[in-house]
Short mmCIF file of C-alpha atoms in Angstrom, two decimals:
data_model
loop_
_atom_site.label_atom_id
_atom_site.label_comp_id
_atom_site.label_asym_id
_atom_site.label_seq_id
_atom_site.Cartn_x
_atom_site.Cartn_y
_atom_site.Cartn_z
CA UNK Z 1 45.31 9.67 -132.04
CA UNK Z 2 46.99 10.74 -128.55
CA UNK Z 3 48.42 8.85 -126.35
CA UNK Z 4 48.72 11.07 -123.55
CA UNK Z 5 47.33 8.42 -120.58
CA UNK Z 6 44.70 9.50 -118.00
CA UNK Z 7 45.23 10.52 -114.48
CA UNK Z 8 46.84 8.02 -112.05
CA UNK Z 9 45.66 7.29 -108.59
CA UNK Z 10 47.07 5.03 -105.75
CA UNK Z 11 44.93 3.04 -103.66
CA UNK Z 12 45.67 1.33 -100.93
CA UNK Z 13 44.01 -1.60 -98.67
CA UNK Z 14 44.35 -2.64 -95.38
CA UNK Z 15 42.52 -5.61 -95.11
CA UNK Z 16 41.71 -6.11 -90.92
CA UNK Z 17 38.81 -4.96 -88.93
CA UNK Z 18 38.11 -5.85 -84.67
CA UNK Z 19 35.03 -7.71 -86.43
CA UNK Z 20 32.97 -8.41 -89.23
CA UNK Z 21 30.22 -6.55 -90.21
CA UNK Z 22 27.19 -8.07 -91.21
CA UNK Z 23 26.21 -6.32 -94.27
CA UNK Z 24 29.80 -6.08 -95.09
CA UNK Z 25 31.27 -7.74 -98.58
CA UNK Z 26 34.65 -6.06 -98.96
CA UNK Z 27 37.65 -8.34 -98.26
CA UNK Z 28 37.68 -7.74 -94.77
CA UNK Z 29 39.19 -10.29 -91.74
CA UNK Z 30 38.93 -10.21 -88.17
CA UNK Z 31 42.37 -8.53 -86.71
CA UNK Z 32 43.04 -11.09 -83.52
CA UNK Z 33 42.71 -13.68 -85.45
CA UNK Z 34 46.14 -12.58 -87.29
CA UNK Z 35 47.70 -10.91 -84.39
CA UNK Z 36 50.70 -12.16 -82.69
CA UNK Z 37 51.18 -10.99 -78.88
CA UNK Z 38 47.96 -8.51 -79.57
CA UNK Z 39 49.92 -6.77 -82.73
CA UNK Z 40 48.74 -6.83 -86.36
CA UNK Z 41 51.85 -8.08 -88.35
CA UNK Z 42 52.62 -4.51 -89.20
CA UNK Z 43 56.23 -4.19 -90.28
CA UNK Z 44 55.70 -7.71 -92.51
CA UNK Z 45 52.55 -5.66 -94.23
CA UNK Z 46 54.50 -2.68 -94.74
CA UNK Z 47 56.96 -4.49 -96.23
CA UNK Z 48 55.03 -6.65 -98.74
CA UNK Z 49 52.82 -3.34 -99.63
CA UNK Z 50 56.24 -2.00 -100.69
CA UNK Z 51 57.68 -4.48 -102.54
CA UNK Z 52 54.07 -5.19 -104.58
CA UNK Z 53 54.41 -1.13 -105.39
CA UNK Z 54 57.25 -2.01 -106.52
CA UNK Z 55 55.99 -4.21 -108.79
CA UNK Z 56 53.44 -1.67 -110.53
CA UNK Z 57 56.00 1.29 -110.59
CA UNK Z 58 56.45 0.74 -114.25
CA UNK Z 59 52.77 1.41 -114.94
CA UNK Z 60 53.04 5.02 -113.35
CA UNK Z 61 55.13 5.71 -116.53
CA UNK Z 62 56.15 8.91 -115.65
CA UNK Z 63 52.90 10.63 -114.12
CA UNK Z 64 52.13 11.94 -110.72
CA UNK Z 65 50.15 10.50 -108.30
CA UNK Z 66 46.95 12.91 -108.12
CA UNK Z 67 45.33 11.27 -104.93
CA UNK Z 68 45.65 8.08 -102.56
CA UNK Z 69 42.85 6.46 -100.62
CA UNK Z 70 43.30 4.18 -97.68
CA UNK Z 71 41.09 1.16 -97.04
CA UNK Z 72 39.42 -1.14 -96.14
CA UNK Z 73 38.92 -3.24 -94.05
CA UNK Z 74 39.73 -0.74 -91.01
CA UNK Z 75 43.03 1.10 -91.51
CA UNK Z 76 42.51 3.65 -88.25
CA UNK Z 77 43.20 -0.15 -87.01
CA UNK Z 78 47.05 0.14 -88.11
CA UNK Z 79 49.56 2.49 -85.56
CA UNK Z 80 51.15 5.48 -86.16
CA UNK Z 81 54.60 4.39 -86.52
CA UNK Z 82 52.93 2.39 -89.29
CA UNK Z 83 51.32 5.70 -91.00
CA UNK Z 84 54.83 7.36 -90.42
CA UNK Z 85 56.54 4.93 -92.16
CA UNK Z 86 54.19 4.09 -95.20
CA UNK Z 87 54.08 7.85 -96.32
CA UNK Z 88 57.65 8.82 -96.35
CA UNK Z 89 57.95 5.68 -98.33
CA UNK Z 90 55.35 6.25 -100.57
CA UNK Z 91 57.05 10.05 -101.08
CA UNK Z 92 60.52 8.49 -101.79
CA UNK Z 93 59.17 6.29 -104.25
CA UNK Z 94 56.57 7.87 -105.89
CA UNK Z 95 55.86 12.01 -107.66
CA UNK Z 96 52.94 13.55 -106.20
CA UNK Z 97 50.36 16.13 -107.58
CA UNK Z 98 50.42 19.31 -105.54
CA UNK Z 99 47.72 18.95 -103.55
CA UNK Z 100 47.34 16.17 -103.96
CA UNK Z 101 44.36 14.39 -101.82
CA UNK Z 102 45.25 11.48 -99.36
CA UNK Z 103 42.31 10.45 -98.16
CA UNK Z 104 41.87 7.29 -94.74
CA UNK Z 105 38.90 5.46 -94.14
CA UNK Z 106 38.76 5.42 -90.37
CA UNK Z 107 36.42 3.94 -87.90
CA UNK Z 108 34.66 6.78 -84.75
CA UNK Z 109 35.82 4.74 -82.10
CA UNK Z 110 37.40 6.55 -79.17
CA UNK Z 111 40.59 4.24 -79.31
CA UNK Z 112 41.34 5.22 -82.99
CA UNK Z 113 40.03 8.48 -82.40
CA UNK Z 114 43.29 9.44 -80.26
CA UNK Z 115 45.57 8.86 -83.82
CA UNK Z 116 44.21 11.03 -85.96
CA UNK Z 117 46.91 14.05 -85.25
CA UNK Z 118 49.29 11.92 -85.93
CA UNK Z 119 47.74 10.16 -88.99
CA UNK Z 120 46.88 13.99 -90.50
CA UNK Z 121 50.72 14.33 -89.19
CA UNK Z 122 52.15 12.15 -91.46
CA UNK Z 123 50.85 13.56 -94.84
CA UNK Z 124 47.05 12.27 -94.72
CA UNK Z 125 45.12 15.41 -95.56
CA UNK Z 126 41.19 13.52 -96.02
CA UNK Z 127 39.36 11.31 -93.37
CA UNK Z 128 36.42 9.06 -93.59
CA UNK Z 129 34.82 8.59 -90.85
CA UNK Z 130 32.23 4.77 -90.89
CA UNK Z 131 29.58 5.68 -88.73
CA UNK Z 132 26.69 4.79 -90.78
CA UNK Z 133 23.85 5.37 -88.19
CA UNK Z 134 23.63 7.47 -84.80
CA UNK Z 135 20.77 5.03 -83.77
CA UNK Z 136 21.73 2.41 -80.75
CA UNK Z 137 19.45 0.03 -82.28
CA UNK Z 138 20.53 0.35 -85.67
CA UNK Z 139 24.27 -0.02 -84.69
CA UNK Z 140 23.96 -3.04 -83.33
CA UNK Z 141 22.13 -4.15 -86.42
CA UNK Z 142 24.90 -2.95 -88.38
CA UNK Z 143 27.27 -5.19 -85.87
CA UNK Z 144 29.40 -1.36 -85.13
CA UNK Z 145 30.85 -1.16 -82.52
CA UNK Z 146 31.16 2.81 -81.41
CA UNK Z 147 28.36 4.18 -80.39
CA UNK Z 148 26.49 7.89 -81.12
CA UNK Z 149 28.69 10.01 -79.00
CA UNK Z 150 31.74 8.51 -80.12
CA UNK Z 151 30.23 9.37 -83.68
CA UNK Z 152 29.65 12.88 -82.87
CA UNK Z 153 33.69 13.23 -80.88
CA UNK Z 154 34.86 11.92 -83.57
CA UNK Z 155 33.98 14.86 -86.09
CA UNK Z 156 34.93 17.33 -82.89
CA UNK Z 157 38.45 15.24 -82.59
CA UNK Z 158 39.30 14.97 -86.39
CA UNK Z 159 38.90 18.61 -86.63
CA UNK Z 160 40.93 19.86 -83.00
CA UNK Z 161 44.04 17.00 -85.15
CA UNK Z 162 43.73 19.45 -88.23
CA UNK Z 163 41.62 17.61 -90.46
CA UNK Z 164 39.57 20.38 -92.57
CA UNK Z 165 37.93 17.69 -95.19
CA UNK Z 166 36.06 15.12 -93.25
CA UNK Z 167 33.46 12.43 -95.36
CA UNK Z 168 30.37 11.10 -93.04
CA UNK Z 169 29.61 7.66 -94.10
CA UNK Z 170 26.48 6.81 -93.68
CA UNK Z 171 23.79 4.75 -94.54
CA UNK Z 172 19.69 4.28 -94.90
CA UNK Z 173 17.07 1.70 -96.03
CA UNK Z 174 18.30 -0.27 -92.65
CA UNK Z 175 16.14 -2.87 -90.76
CA UNK Z 176 12.82 -1.33 -89.69
CA UNK Z 177 13.95 1.92 -90.47
CA UNK Z 178 11.12 4.93 -90.95
CA UNK Z 179 11.64 8.44 -92.72
CA UNK Z 180 11.37 9.12 -89.52
CA UNK Z 181 14.54 7.37 -88.45
CA UNK Z 182 16.50 7.88 -91.33
CA UNK Z 183 16.21 11.51 -91.75
CA UNK Z 184 17.06 11.92 -87.73
CA UNK Z 185 20.60 10.50 -88.85
CA UNK Z 186 20.96 12.66 -91.56
CA UNK Z 187 20.13 15.84 -89.89
CA UNK Z 188 22.59 15.05 -86.53
CA UNK Z 189 24.97 14.31 -89.65
CA UNK Z 190 24.31 17.20 -91.45
CA UNK Z 191 24.68 19.38 -87.71
CA UNK Z 192 28.18 18.14 -87.96
CA UNK Z 193 29.04 20.66 -91.07
CA UNK Z 194 31.59 17.80 -92.91
CA UNK Z 195 32.32 18.43 -95.87
CA UNK Z 196 31.54 15.56 -97.92
CA UNK Z 197 28.75 13.29 -97.09
CA UNK Z 198 28.43 9.48 -98.60
CA UNK Z 199 24.85 8.59 -98.25
CA UNK Z 200 23.67 5.28 -99.50
CA UNK Z 201 21.43 2.71 -99.31
CA UNK Z 202 22.35 -1.00 -97.59
CA UNK Z 203 22.22 -3.72 -100.45
CA UNK Z 204 22.27 -6.76 -99.09
CA UNK Z 205 25.40 -8.84 -100.77
CA UNK Z 206 26.26 -12.48 -101.57
CA UNK Z 207 28.78 -13.27 -99.08
CA UNK Z 208 27.36 -10.93 -95.87
CA UNK Z 209 25.98 -12.37 -93.03
CA UNK Z 210 22.56 -10.53 -93.72
CA UNK Z 211 22.49 -12.73 -97.24
CA UNK Z 212 22.79 -15.77 -94.97
CA UNK Z 213 19.66 -14.71 -92.43
CA UNK Z 214 18.23 -11.46 -94.46
CA UNK Z 215 16.67 -8.90 -91.97
CA UNK Z 216 13.06 -6.90 -92.75
CA UNK Z 217 13.85 -4.06 -94.59
CA UNK Z 218 11.71 -1.11 -95.34
CA UNK Z 219 9.22 -1.38 -98.23
CA UNK Z 220 9.42 0.27 -101.69
CA UNK Z 221 7.74 2.85 -100.64
CA UNK Z 222 9.39 3.84 -97.48
CA UNK Z 223 12.75 3.56 -99.99
CA UNK Z 224 11.22 5.74 -102.07
CA UNK Z 225 10.71 8.20 -99.69
CA UNK Z 226 13.49 8.29 -97.60
CA UNK Z 227 14.77 8.92 -101.01
CA UNK Z 228 13.28 11.80 -101.89
CA UNK Z 229 13.18 13.75 -98.42
CA UNK Z 230 17.06 13.05 -97.62
CA UNK Z 231 17.93 14.24 -101.04
CA UNK Z 232 15.66 17.25 -100.59
CA UNK Z 233 17.50 17.94 -97.15
CA UNK Z 234 21.19 17.51 -98.44
CA UNK Z 235 20.01 20.50 -100.90
CA UNK Z 236 18.62 22.69 -98.55
CA UNK Z 237 21.78 22.18 -96.13
CA UNK Z 238 23.87 23.32 -99.19
CA UNK Z 239 25.07 19.52 -100.03
CA UNK Z 240 24.70 19.30 -103.91
CA UNK Z 241 24.45 15.62 -105.10
CA UNK Z 242 27.23 15.02 -108.32
CA UNK Z 243 26.70 11.40 -108.00
CA UNK Z 244 24.79 8.57 -107.19
CA UNK Z 245 25.45 8.24 -103.31
CA UNK Z 246 27.85 11.56 -102.81
CA UNK Z 247 27.50 15.01 -101.91
CA UNK Z 248 29.52 17.44 -101.20
CA UNK Z 249 29.38 21.72 -99.92
CA UNK Z 250 31.46 24.32 -101.44
CA UNK Z 251 32.41 21.93 -104.06
CA UNK Z 252 34.36 19.63 -102.02
CA UNK Z 253 33.84 16.53 -104.14
CA UNK Z 254 36.18 13.48 -103.80
CA UNK Z 255 38.44 13.67 -106.33
CA UNK Z 256 40.12 10.34 -105.78
CA UNK Z 257 36.70 8.81 -106.20
CA UNK Z 258 36.08 11.45 -109.68
CA UNK Z 259 38.97 9.62 -110.99
CA UNK Z 260 37.58 6.16 -111.00
CA UNK Z 261 34.27 7.88 -112.31
CA UNK Z 262 35.54 9.46 -114.96
CA UNK Z 263 37.75 6.31 -116.46
CA UNK Z 264 41.41 7.31 -114.87
CA UNK Z 265 43.90 4.58 -113.92
CA UNK Z 266 44.77 3.47 -110.05
CA UNK Z 267 47.45 1.58 -108.68
CA UNK Z 268 46.00 -0.94 -105.87
CA UNK Z 269 48.00 -2.49 -104.04
CA UNK Z 270 47.52 -4.17 -100.56
CA UNK Z 271 45.18 -7.80 -100.28
CA UNK Z 272 42.41 -7.82 -102.41
CA UNK Z 273 43.25 -4.84 -103.70
CA UNK Z 274 42.04 -3.54 -107.67
CA UNK Z 275 43.85 -1.24 -110.15
CA UNK Z 276 42.74 0.27 -113.31
CA UNK Z 277 45.90 0.60 -116.03
CA UNK Z 278 45.89 2.29 -119.32
CA UNK Z 279 49.31 1.65 -121.58
CA UNK Z 280 50.99 3.76 -124.17
CA UNK Z 281 50.52 0.93 -126.30
CA UNK Z 282 46.57 1.37 -125.95
CA UNK Z 283 45.88 -1.83 -124.08
CA UNK Z 284 43.65 -1.17 -120.77
CA UNK Z 285 43.31 -3.54 -118.13
CA UNK Z 286 42.56 -4.61 -114.45
CA UNK Z 287 44.68 -5.79 -111.78
CA UNK Z 288 43.28 -7.67 -109.05
CA UNK Z 289 45.92 -8.64 -105.65
CA UNK Z 290 45.40 -11.99 -103.73
CA UNK Z 291 42.50 -11.74 -101.33
CA UNK Z 292 43.49 -13.25 -98.50
CA UNK Z 293 46.48 -11.62 -95.86
CA UNK Z 294 48.68 -14.79 -94.98
CA UNK Z 295 48.77 -15.13 -99.02
CA UNK Z 296 49.79 -11.45 -99.52
CA UNK Z 297 52.09 -12.16 -97.05
CA UNK Z 298 53.85 -15.17 -97.89
CA UNK Z 299 54.46 -14.69 -101.87
CA UNK Z 300 55.91 -12.26 -103.82
CA UNK Z 301 54.72 -9.69 -105.37
CA UNK Z 302 55.36 -11.43 -109.24
CA UNK Z 303 52.95 -14.53 -107.89
CA UNK Z 304 50.05 -11.93 -105.81
CA UNK Z 305 47.94 -10.02 -109.26
CA UNK Z 306 44.98 -11.64 -111.17
CA UNK Z 307 45.54 -9.29 -114.93
CA UNK Z 308 42.60 -9.23 -117.05
CA UNK Z 309 42.75 -7.26 -120.55
CA UNK Z 310 39.08 -4.87 -121.40
CA UNK Z 311 38.18 -6.07 -124.09
CA UNK Z 312 37.32 -3.49 -126.66
CA UNK Z 313 33.73 -4.78 -127.01
CA UNK Z 314 33.04 -4.13 -123.09
CA UNK Z 315 34.78 -0.89 -123.47
CA UNK Z 316 31.17 1.26 -123.89
CA UNK Z 317 30.04 -0.27 -121.14
CA UNK Z 318 32.85 -0.24 -119.13
CA UNK Z 319 33.01 3.18 -119.71
CA UNK Z 320 29.54 4.28 -119.89
CA UNK Z 321 29.19 2.48 -115.91
CA UNK Z 322 31.55 4.66 -114.44
CA UNK Z 323 30.50 7.76 -116.10
CA UNK Z 324 26.79 8.26 -115.73
CA UNK Z 325 27.36 7.36 -112.32
CA UNK Z 326 28.38 10.72 -111.60
CA UNK Z 327 26.10 13.47 -112.64
CA UNK Z 328 27.62 16.35 -114.76
CA UNK Z 329 27.96 16.43 -117.98
CA UNK Z 330 30.93 15.02 -120.31
CA UNK Z 331 31.84 15.67 -123.92
CA UNK Z 332 31.77 12.40 -125.79
CA UNK Z 333 35.49 13.10 -126.94
CA UNK Z 334 36.05 11.50 -123.34
CA UNK Z 335 36.08 8.32 -124.64
CA UNK Z 336 38.10 8.89 -127.40
CA UNK Z 337 41.15 10.59 -124.63
CA UNK Z 338 40.17 8.00 -121.78
CA UNK Z 339 40.10 4.61 -124.37
CA UNK Z 340 41.89 5.46 -127.26
CA UNK Z 341 39.45 4.39 -129.47
CA UNK Z 342 37.10 6.08 -131.58
CA UNK Z 343 33.40 6.11 -130.07
CA UNK Z 344 31.93 3.18 -131.94
CA UNK Z 345 27.84 3.02 -133.31
CA UNK Z 346 26.94 1.27 -130.90
CA UNK Z 347 27.75 3.64 -128.39
CA UNK Z 348 25.71 6.29 -129.89
CA UNK Z 349 22.58 3.93 -130.37
CA UNK Z 350 22.75 3.18 -127.30
CA UNK Z 351 22.52 7.53 -126.92
CA UNK Z 352 19.99 8.08 -129.09
CA UNK Z 353 17.61 4.80 -127.76
CA UNK Z 354 17.97 6.87 -124.17
CA UNK Z 355 17.25 9.63 -125.13
CA UNK Z 356 13.88 8.55 -126.79
CA UNK Z 357 13.60 7.01 -123.29
CA UNK Z 358 14.58 10.15 -121.68
CA UNK Z 359 17.50 9.25 -119.88
CA UNK Z 360 19.75 11.31 -121.38
CA UNK Z 361 18.88 15.20 -121.99
CA UNK Z 362 18.42 16.44 -125.93
CA UNK Z 363 19.82 19.92 -125.04
CA UNK Z 364 23.24 18.61 -124.14
CA UNK Z 365 23.39 16.09 -127.48
CA UNK Z 366 23.18 18.64 -129.82
CA UNK Z 367 26.31 19.80 -128.64
CA UNK Z 368 27.98 16.43 -128.68
CA UNK Z 369 27.58 16.35 -124.55
CA UNK Z 370 25.65 12.99 -122.56
CA UNK Z 371 23.85 14.59 -119.63
CA UNK Z 372 22.21 12.06 -117.35
CA UNK Z 373 18.31 13.58 -116.88
CA UNK Z 374 16.47 13.55 -113.44
CA UNK Z 375 14.62 10.46 -114.75
CA UNK Z 376 17.81 8.82 -115.79
CA UNK Z 377 19.41 8.91 -112.00
CA UNK Z 378 16.08 7.29 -110.86
CA UNK Z 379 16.33 4.34 -113.83
CA UNK Z 380 20.39 4.49 -113.99
CA UNK Z 381 20.76 0.48 -114.27
CA UNK Z 382 17.79 0.36 -117.06
CA UNK Z 383 20.66 2.99 -118.84
CA UNK Z 384 23.34 1.18 -118.35
CA UNK Z 385 22.13 -1.90 -119.63
CA UNK Z 386 21.39 -0.39 -122.45
CA UNK Z 387 25.35 -0.05 -122.90
CA UNK Z 388 25.98 -4.01 -122.43
CA UNK Z 389 27.67 -5.04 -125.56
#
């Protein structure tokens, strides 16, 4: 069987925020607790990021980096100089695909907006702006520190800075949110004309303030209504849904996330960063870097990583859990290409069960292709459970 390695991406984690949002379960930490003289330890963190990358360079195995994503936390808190130095170092250490997509998450606050031009000049070519809502009461409930006007202005500012590929993050199913409120938020986001909209339902995650003190969320009927009406509105305005919570215009899909969902490889550097790596001998494993910024900063790269092999019996679930998030047809041969394993009988049987339940498309299956039906999209968790080992 061919040993052509999957496409490779890079994820970079910046762990600091102005303050922790009550719904957030990402590895983020309040910035002022780590500052000295009002500044984050940028020099030390950059040095450790690059040492972390150096330790992972053998996993590149001659591949070009197709995409990069700088997430957090709030990456836009870091200075312009930090990103000029980071991007210069990444270009020196790695080989990049032509027109590689390089995304940064950014807050829409005025302080961050002033840096957008520098981020673009440093080589970042896609901006993902975390708006979540335009409504003052909901922004306050969510712990967001920007307002409606700043959110709108952030898009204008990013265009002026030269960004022609922008994603807006927007949430629905928020505490006490009605259908009209959700559609008002979505309509305003559409008016701003981003290339991409990530529109996803709030879920209450463990280890968050909302988990400890649950807010009152909309009832199920309201949530279904928001989802149906919202997707219809997105479709009407040319935003095609290609994943559970992702919609794009003019086929401007997020290349970085597509690589995740297609079971590609990615190196993860930074505090709490995750990676997924395939070796030429067929071994597939995931990596996790130590989460706390202080521990990350004060240890050698060799002790930062937790490495966990993906066992052969878990591969069908791991693969399908990613691929079925995408509402695209894929060939069963992709399983062999990305896992170095023949398609197991258990996967075939699970697909046949899903076909009987109307969760997968019969016509595509006759051509050895897999495609989620509209029913499968609605009952994705039930579909994925069929692939449990």
